[in-house]
Tab-separated table of C-alpha atoms and ligand atoms in Angstrom:
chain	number	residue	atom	x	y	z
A	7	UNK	CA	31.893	34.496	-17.078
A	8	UNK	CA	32.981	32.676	-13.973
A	9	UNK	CA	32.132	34.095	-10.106
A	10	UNK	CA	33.811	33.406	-7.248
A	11	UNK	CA	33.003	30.096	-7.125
A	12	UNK	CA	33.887	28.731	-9.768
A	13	UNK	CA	30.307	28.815	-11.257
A	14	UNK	CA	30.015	29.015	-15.468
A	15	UNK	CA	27.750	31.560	-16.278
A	16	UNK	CA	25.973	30.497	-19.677
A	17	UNK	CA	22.287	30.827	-19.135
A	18	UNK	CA	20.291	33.651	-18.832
A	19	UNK	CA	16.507	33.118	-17.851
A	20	UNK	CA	13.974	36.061	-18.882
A	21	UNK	CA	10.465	37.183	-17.250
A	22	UNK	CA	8.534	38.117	-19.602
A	23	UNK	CA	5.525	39.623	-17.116
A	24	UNK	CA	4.260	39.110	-14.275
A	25	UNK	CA	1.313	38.256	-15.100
A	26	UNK	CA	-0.595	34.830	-15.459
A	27	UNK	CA	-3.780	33.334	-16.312
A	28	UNK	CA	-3.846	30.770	-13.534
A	29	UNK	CA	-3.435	31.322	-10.111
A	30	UNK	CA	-1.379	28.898	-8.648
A	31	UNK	CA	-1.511	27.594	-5.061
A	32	UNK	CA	2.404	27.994	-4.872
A	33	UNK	CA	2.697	31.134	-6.866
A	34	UNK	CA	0.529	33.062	-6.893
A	35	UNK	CA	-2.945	32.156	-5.119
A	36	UNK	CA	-4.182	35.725	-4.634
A	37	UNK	CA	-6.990	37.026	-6.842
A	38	UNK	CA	-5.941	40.852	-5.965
A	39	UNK	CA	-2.477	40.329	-7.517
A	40	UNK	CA	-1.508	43.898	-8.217
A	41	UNK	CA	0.369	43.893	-11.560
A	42	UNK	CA	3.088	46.205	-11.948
A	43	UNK	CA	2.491	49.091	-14.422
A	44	UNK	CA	2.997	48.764	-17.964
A	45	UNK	CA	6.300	51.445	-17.526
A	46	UNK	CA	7.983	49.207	-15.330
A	47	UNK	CA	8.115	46.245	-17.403
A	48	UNK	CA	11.116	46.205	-19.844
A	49	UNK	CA	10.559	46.535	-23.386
A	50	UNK	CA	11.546	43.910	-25.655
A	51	UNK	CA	13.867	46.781	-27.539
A	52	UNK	CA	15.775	46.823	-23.677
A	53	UNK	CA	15.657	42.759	-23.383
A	54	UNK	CA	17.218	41.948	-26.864
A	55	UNK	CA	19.359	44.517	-26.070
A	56	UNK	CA	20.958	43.192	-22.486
A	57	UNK	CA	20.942	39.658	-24.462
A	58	UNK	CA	23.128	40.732	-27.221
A	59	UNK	CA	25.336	41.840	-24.601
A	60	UNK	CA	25.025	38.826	-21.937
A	61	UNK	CA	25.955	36.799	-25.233
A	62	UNK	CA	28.941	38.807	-25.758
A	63	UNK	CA	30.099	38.129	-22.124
A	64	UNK	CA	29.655	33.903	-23.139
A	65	UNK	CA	25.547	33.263	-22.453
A	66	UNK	CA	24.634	31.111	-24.918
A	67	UNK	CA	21.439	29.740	-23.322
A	68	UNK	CA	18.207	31.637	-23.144
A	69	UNK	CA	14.528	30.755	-21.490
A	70	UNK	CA	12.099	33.092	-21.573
A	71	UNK	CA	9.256	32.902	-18.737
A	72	UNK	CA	7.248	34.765	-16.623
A	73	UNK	CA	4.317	35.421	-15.030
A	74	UNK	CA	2.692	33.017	-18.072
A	75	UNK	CA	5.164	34.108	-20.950
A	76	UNK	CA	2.369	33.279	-23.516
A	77	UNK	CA	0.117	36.306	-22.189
A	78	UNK	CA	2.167	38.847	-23.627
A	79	UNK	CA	1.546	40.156	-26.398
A	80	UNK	CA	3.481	39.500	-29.873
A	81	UNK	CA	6.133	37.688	-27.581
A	82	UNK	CA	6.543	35.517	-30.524
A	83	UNK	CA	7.900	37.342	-32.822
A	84	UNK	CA	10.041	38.887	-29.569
A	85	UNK	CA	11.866	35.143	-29.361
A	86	UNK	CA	12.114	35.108	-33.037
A	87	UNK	CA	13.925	37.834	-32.589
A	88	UNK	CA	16.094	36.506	-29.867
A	89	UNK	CA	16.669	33.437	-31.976
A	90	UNK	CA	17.755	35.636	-34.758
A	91	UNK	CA	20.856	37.034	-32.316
A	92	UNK	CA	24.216	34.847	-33.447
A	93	UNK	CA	25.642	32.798	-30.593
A	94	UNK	CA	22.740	31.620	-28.832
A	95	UNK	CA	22.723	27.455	-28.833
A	96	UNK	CA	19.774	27.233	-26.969
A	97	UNK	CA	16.732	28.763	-26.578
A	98	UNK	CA	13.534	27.524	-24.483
A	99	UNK	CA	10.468	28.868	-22.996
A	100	UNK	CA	9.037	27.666	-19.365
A	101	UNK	CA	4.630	28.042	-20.148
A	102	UNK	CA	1.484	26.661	-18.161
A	103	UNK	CA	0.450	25.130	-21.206
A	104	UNK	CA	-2.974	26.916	-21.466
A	105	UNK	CA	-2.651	29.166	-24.976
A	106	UNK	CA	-0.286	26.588	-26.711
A	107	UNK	CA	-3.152	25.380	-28.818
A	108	UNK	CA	-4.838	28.782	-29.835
A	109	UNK	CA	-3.715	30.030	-33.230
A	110	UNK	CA	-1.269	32.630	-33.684
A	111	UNK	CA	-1.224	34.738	-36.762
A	112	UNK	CA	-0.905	32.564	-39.669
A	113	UNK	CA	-0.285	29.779	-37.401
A	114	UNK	CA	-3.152	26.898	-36.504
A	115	UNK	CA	-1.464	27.101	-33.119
A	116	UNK	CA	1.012	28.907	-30.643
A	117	UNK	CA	3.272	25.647	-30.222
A	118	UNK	CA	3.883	25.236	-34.282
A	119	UNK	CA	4.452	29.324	-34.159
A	120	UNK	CA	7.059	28.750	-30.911
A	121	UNK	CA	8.903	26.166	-33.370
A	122	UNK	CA	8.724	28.400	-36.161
A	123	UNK	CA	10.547	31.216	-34.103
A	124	UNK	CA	13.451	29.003	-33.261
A	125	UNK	CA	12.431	27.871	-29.848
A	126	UNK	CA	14.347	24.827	-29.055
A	127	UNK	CA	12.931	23.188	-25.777
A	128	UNK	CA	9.513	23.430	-23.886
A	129	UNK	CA	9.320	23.114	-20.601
A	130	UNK	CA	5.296	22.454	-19.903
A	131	UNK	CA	3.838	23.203	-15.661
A	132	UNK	CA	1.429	19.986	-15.129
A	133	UNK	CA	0.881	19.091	-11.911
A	134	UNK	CA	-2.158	16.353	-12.018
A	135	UNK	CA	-4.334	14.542	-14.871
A	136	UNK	CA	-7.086	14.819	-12.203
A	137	UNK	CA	-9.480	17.988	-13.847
A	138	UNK	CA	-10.842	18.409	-10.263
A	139	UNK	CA	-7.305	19.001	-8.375
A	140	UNK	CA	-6.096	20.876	-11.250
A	141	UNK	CA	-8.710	23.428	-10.806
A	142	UNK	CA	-8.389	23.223	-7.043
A	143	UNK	CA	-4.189	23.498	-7.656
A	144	UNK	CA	-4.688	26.244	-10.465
A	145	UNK	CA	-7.511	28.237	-9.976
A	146	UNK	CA	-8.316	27.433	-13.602
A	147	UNK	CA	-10.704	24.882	-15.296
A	148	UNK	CA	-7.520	24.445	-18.161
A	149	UNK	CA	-6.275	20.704	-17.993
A	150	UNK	CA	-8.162	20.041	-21.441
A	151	UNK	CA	-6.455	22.729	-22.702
A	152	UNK	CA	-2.695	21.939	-21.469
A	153	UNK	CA	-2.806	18.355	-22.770
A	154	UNK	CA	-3.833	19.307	-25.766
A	155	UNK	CA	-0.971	21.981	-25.792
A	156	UNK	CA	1.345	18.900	-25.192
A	157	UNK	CA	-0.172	17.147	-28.445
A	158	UNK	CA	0.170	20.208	-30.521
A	159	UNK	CA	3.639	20.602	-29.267
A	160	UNK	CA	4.191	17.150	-30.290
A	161	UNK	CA	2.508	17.597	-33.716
A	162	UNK	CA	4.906	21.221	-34.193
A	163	UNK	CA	8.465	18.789	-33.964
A	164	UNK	CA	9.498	19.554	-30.550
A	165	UNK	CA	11.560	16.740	-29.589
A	166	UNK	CA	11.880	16.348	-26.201
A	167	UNK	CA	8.838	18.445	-24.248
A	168	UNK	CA	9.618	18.553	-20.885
A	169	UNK	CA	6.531	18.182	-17.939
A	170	UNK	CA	7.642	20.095	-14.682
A	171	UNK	CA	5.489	19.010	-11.538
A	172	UNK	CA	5.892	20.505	-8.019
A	173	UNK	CA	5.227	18.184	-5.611
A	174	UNK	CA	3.328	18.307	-3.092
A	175	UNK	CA	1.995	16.727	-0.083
A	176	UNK	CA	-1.558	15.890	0.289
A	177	UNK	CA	-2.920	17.810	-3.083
A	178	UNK	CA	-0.929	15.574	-5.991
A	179	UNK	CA	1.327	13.110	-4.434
A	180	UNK	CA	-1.172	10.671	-5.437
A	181	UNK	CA	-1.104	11.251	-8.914
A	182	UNK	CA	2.654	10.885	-9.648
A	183	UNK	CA	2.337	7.811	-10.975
A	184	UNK	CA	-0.188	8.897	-13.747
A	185	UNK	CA	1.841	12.024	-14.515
A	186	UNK	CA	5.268	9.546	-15.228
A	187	UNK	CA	2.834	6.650	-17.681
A	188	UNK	CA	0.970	9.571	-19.327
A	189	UNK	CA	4.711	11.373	-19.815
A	190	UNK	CA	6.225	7.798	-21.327
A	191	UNK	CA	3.239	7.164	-23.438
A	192	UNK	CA	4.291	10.680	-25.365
A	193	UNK	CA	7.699	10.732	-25.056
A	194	UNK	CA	7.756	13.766	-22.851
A	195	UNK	CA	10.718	14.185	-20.120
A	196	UNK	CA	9.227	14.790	-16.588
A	197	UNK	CA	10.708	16.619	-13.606
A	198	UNK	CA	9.544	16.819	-10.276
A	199	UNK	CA	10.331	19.724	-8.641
A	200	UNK	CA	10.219	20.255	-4.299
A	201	UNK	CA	8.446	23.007	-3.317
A	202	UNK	CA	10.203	25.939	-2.748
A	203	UNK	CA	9.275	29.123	-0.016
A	204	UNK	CA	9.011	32.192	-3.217
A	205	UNK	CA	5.138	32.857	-3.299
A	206	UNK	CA	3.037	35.444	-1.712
A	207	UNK	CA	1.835	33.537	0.939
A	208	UNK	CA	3.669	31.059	3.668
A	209	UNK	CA	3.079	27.523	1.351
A	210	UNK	CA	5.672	25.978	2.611
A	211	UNK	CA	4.987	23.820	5.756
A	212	UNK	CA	6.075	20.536	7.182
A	213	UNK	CA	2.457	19.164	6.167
A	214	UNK	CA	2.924	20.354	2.309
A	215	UNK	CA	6.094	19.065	1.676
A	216	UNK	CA	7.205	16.201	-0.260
A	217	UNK	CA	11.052	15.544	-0.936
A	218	UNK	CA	12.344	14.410	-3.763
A	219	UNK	CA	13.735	11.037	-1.399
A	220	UNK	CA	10.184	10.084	-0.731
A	221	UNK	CA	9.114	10.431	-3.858
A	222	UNK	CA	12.164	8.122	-6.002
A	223	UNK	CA	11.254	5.689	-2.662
A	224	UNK	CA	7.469	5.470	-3.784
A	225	UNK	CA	8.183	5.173	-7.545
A	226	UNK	CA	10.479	2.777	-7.209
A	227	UNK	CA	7.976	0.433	-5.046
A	228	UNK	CA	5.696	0.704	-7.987
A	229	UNK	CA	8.013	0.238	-11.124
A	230	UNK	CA	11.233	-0.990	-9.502
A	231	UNK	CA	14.193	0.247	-8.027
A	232	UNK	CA	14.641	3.516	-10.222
A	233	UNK	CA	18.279	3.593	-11.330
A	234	UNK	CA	20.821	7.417	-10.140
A	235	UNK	CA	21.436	8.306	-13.813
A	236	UNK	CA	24.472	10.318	-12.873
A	237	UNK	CA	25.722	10.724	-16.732
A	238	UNK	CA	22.518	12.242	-17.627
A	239	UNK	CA	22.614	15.903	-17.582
A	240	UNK	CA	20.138	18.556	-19.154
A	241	UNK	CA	21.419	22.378	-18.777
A	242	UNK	CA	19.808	22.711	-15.283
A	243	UNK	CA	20.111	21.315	-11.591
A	244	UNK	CA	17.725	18.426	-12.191
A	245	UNK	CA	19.183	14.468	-10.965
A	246	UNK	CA	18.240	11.638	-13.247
A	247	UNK	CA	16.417	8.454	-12.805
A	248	UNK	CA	15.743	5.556	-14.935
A	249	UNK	CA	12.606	3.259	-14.509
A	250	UNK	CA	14.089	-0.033	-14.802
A	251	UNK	CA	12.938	-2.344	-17.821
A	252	UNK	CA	11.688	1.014	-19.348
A	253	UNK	CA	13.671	3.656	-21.480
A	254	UNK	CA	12.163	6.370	-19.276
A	255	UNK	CA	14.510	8.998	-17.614
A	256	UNK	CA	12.859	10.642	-14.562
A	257	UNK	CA	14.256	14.417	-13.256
A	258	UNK	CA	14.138	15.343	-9.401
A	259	UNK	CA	14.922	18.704	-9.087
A	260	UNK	CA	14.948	19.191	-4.951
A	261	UNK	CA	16.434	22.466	-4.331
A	262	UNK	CA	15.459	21.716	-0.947
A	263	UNK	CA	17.144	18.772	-0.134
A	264	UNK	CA	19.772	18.254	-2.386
A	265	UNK	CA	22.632	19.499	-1.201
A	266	UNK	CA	25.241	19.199	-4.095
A	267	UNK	CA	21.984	21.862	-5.747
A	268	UNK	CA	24.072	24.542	-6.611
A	269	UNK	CA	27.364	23.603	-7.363
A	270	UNK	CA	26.645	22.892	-11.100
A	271	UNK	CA	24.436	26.618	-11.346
A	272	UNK	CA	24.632	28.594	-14.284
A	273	UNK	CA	22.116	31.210	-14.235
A	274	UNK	CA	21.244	34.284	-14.286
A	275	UNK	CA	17.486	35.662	-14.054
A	276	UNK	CA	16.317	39.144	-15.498
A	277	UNK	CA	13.069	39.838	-13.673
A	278	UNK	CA	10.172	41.374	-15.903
A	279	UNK	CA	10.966	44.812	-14.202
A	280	UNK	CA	14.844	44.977	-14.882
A	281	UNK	CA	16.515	43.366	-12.218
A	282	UNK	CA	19.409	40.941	-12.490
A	283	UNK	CA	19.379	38.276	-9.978
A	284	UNK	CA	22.305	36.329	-9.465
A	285	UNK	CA	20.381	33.569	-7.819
A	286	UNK	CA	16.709	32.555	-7.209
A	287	UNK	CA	16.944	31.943	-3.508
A	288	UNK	CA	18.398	34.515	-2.736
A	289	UNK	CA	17.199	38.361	-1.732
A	290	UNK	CA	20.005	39.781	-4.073
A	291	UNK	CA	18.948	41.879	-6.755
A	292	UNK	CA	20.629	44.739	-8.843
A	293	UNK	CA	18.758	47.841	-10.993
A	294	UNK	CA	19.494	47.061	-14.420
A	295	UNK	CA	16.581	48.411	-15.871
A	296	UNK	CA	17.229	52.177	-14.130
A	297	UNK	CA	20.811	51.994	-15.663
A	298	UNK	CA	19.538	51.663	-19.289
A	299	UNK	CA	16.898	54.186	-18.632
A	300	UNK	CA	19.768	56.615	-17.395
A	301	UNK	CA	21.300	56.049	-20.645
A	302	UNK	CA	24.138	53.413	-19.831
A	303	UNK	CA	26.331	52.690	-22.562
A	304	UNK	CA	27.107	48.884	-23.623
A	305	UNK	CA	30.352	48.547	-22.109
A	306	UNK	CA	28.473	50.031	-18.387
A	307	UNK	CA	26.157	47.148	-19.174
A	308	UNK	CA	28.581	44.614	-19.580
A	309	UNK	CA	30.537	45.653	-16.667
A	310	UNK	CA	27.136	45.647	-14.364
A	311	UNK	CA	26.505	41.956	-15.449
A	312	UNK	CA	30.084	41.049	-14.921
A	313	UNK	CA	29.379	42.900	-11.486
A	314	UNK	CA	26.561	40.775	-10.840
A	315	UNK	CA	28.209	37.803	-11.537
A	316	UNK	CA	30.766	38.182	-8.884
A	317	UNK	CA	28.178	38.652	-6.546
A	318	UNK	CA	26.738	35.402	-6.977
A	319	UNK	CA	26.222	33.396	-3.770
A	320	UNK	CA	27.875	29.547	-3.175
A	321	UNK	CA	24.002	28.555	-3.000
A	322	UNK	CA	20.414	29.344	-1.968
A	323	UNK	CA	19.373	30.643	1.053
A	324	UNK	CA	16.030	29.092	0.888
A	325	UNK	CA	16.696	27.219	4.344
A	326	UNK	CA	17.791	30.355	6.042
A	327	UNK	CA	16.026	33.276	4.576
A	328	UNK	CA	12.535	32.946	3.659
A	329	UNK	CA	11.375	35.209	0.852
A	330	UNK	CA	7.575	35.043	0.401
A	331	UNK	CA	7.253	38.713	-0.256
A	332	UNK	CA	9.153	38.122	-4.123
A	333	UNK	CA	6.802	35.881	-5.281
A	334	UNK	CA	8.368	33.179	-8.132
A	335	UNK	CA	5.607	35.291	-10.463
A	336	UNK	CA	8.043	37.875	-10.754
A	337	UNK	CA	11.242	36.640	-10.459
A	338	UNK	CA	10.735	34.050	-13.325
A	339	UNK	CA	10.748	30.445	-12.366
B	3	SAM	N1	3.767	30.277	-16.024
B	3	SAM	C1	4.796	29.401	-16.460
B	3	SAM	C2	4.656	28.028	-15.869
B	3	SAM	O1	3.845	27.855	-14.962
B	3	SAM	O2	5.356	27.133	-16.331
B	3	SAM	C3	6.191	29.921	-16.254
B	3	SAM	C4	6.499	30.592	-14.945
B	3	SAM	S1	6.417	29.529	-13.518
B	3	SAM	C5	6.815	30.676	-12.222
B	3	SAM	C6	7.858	28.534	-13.748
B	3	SAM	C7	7.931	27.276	-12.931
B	3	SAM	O3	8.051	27.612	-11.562
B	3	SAM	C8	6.716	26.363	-13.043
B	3	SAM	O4	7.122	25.069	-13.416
B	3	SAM	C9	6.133	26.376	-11.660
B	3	SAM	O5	5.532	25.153	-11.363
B	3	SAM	C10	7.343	26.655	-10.800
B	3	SAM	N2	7.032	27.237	-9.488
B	3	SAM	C11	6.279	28.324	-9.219
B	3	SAM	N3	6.241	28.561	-7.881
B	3	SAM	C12	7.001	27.600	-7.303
B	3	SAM	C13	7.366	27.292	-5.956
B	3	SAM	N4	6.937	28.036	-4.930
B	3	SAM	N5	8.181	26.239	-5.739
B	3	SAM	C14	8.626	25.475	-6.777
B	3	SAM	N6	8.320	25.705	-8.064
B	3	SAM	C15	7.508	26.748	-8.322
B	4	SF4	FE1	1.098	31.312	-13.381
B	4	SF4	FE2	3.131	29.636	-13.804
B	4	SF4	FE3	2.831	30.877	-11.437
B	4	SF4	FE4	1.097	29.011	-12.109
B	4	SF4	S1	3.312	28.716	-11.780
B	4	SF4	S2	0.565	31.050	-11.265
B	4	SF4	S3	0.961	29.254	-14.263
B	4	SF4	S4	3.271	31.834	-13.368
């Protein structure tokens, strides 16, 4: 599927729920979060259904997410499921980290269960080693818990983890440089992410945040000038970086400030409640869920993603249109 600008579309990111068991500063920071009702969330019967038919329009890369994707019930055996469907090359799941160690079933843990089911990459939310400014970050006493996610991830075969960290001004900015030597002592792939405005409440000011540019500026004072790995792509908008004298590839993901962002997108999000997004910063959204519920047949489906598709904005709007009343919770980050 191509849109209007010349976009691929390939990759279709799921929300699972909307809802978490951390409370995130950027996300989601209020206690009273009012979770939709158990009707409105799609079934996994009407998700394996839209991806059998997103795959027959040419997706061939899935990540589920959420809310915390790993709170939902029997979701494993859900992306078993969705690895089972022919023509997907890639399937990944975005999690906090926090139930990767608890056993699943006949599984010692979630992370050798995720493998199990097919899942290909993990993308793991860490935003400081520090167990105090986690908690103060998170809402959540969990950072024991996350690393030790990482390590059963590790143990379970996954290859190349991935760490995502937002960045931010004053809270973690100091701890960057822990995050990228605890990430090369295990191998794992980090990404720092800029801040962007999708939360329930205003988070991003002047005073909170930290572009990418600083950031590669500081790092490189430390560990040398960090080298543009241009050739380097994963499947999503993230720029590379190489520590010099080290085989250690750093991703800056600054939707923000990057302005090249969006030319390489191609995504599409399904929000936990049936809504097909053509693009994250953006307020355009379309029904999906109602038209299944009314009965649509497959080809109505397919048409209504293809209809989507061409709807699909140049780039984000972040800059110009704020959204802080669709918090990333429920779109899916
Ligand atoms: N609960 C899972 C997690 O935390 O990884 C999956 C969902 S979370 C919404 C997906 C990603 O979005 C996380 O890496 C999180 O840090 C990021 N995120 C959430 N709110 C954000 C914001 N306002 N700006 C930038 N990234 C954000
Ligand atoms: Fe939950 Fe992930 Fe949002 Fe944090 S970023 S509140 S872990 S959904």
């Amino acid at each position: 599927m191509e849109d209007n600008f010349g976009h691929q579309i390939s990759y279709l990111r799921i929300s699972v729920t909307d809802r978490c068991n951390e409370r995130c500063a950027y996300c989601m920071p209020n206690e009273l979060q009012e979770w939709l009702p158990k009707g409105g969330v799609m079934s996994y019967e009407e998700i394996l259904r839209v991806v059998r038919i997103a795959v027959g329009l040419g997706v061939t890369k899935i990540r589920v997410t959420g809310g915390e994707p790993l709170t939902r019930r029997d979701v494993i055996p859900f992306i078993k499921r969705l690895s089972e469907i022919g023509g997907i090359k890639d399937l990944g799941i975005t999690t906090n980290g926090t139930l990767l160690s608890r056993s699943v079933g006949d599984f010692k843990t979630a992370a050798a269960a995720l493998a199990d089911a097919g899942v290909r990459t993990v993308n793991v939310s860490l935003d400081t080693l520090d167990e105090r400014k986690y908690v103060a970050i998170t809402g959540r006493p969990y950072l024991n818990r996350v690393i030790e996610g990482i390590d059963d991830l590790i143990d379970s075969g996954f290859e190349k983890v991935k760490i995502n960290t937002v960045l931010m001004r004053g809270r973690n900015e100091d701890d960057l440089i822990q995050l990228v030597n605890f990430s090369h002592q295990r191998n794992l792939l980090i990404r720092f992410i800029e801040m962007m405005p999708v939360s329930s409440t205003d988070v991003l000011k002047d005073s909170n945040f930290l572009p990418c540019g600083e950031v590669i500026k500081s790092l490189s004072d430390t560990f040398g000038c960090l080298q543009s790995r241009s050739d380097y792509k994963t499947n999503g908008p993230a720029s590379y970086y190489m520590i010099p004298g080290r085989d250690q590839l750093i991703g800056f993901i600054g939707a923000m400030t990057n302005f090249h962002f969006c030319e390489s997108c191609n995504k599409l999000r399904l929000t936990c409640d049936g809504k097909l997004r053509p693009c994250l910063g953006s307020h355009l959204e379309f029904d999906l869920l109602s038209e299944i519920r009314c009965g649509a047949s497959d080809e109505r489906i397919a048409n209504f993603i293809r209809g989507v598709v061409v709807k699909k904005p140049k780039e984000h709007d972040f800059l110009s249109n704020y959204q802080p009343g669709r918090k990333m919770i429920a779109i899916g980050g």
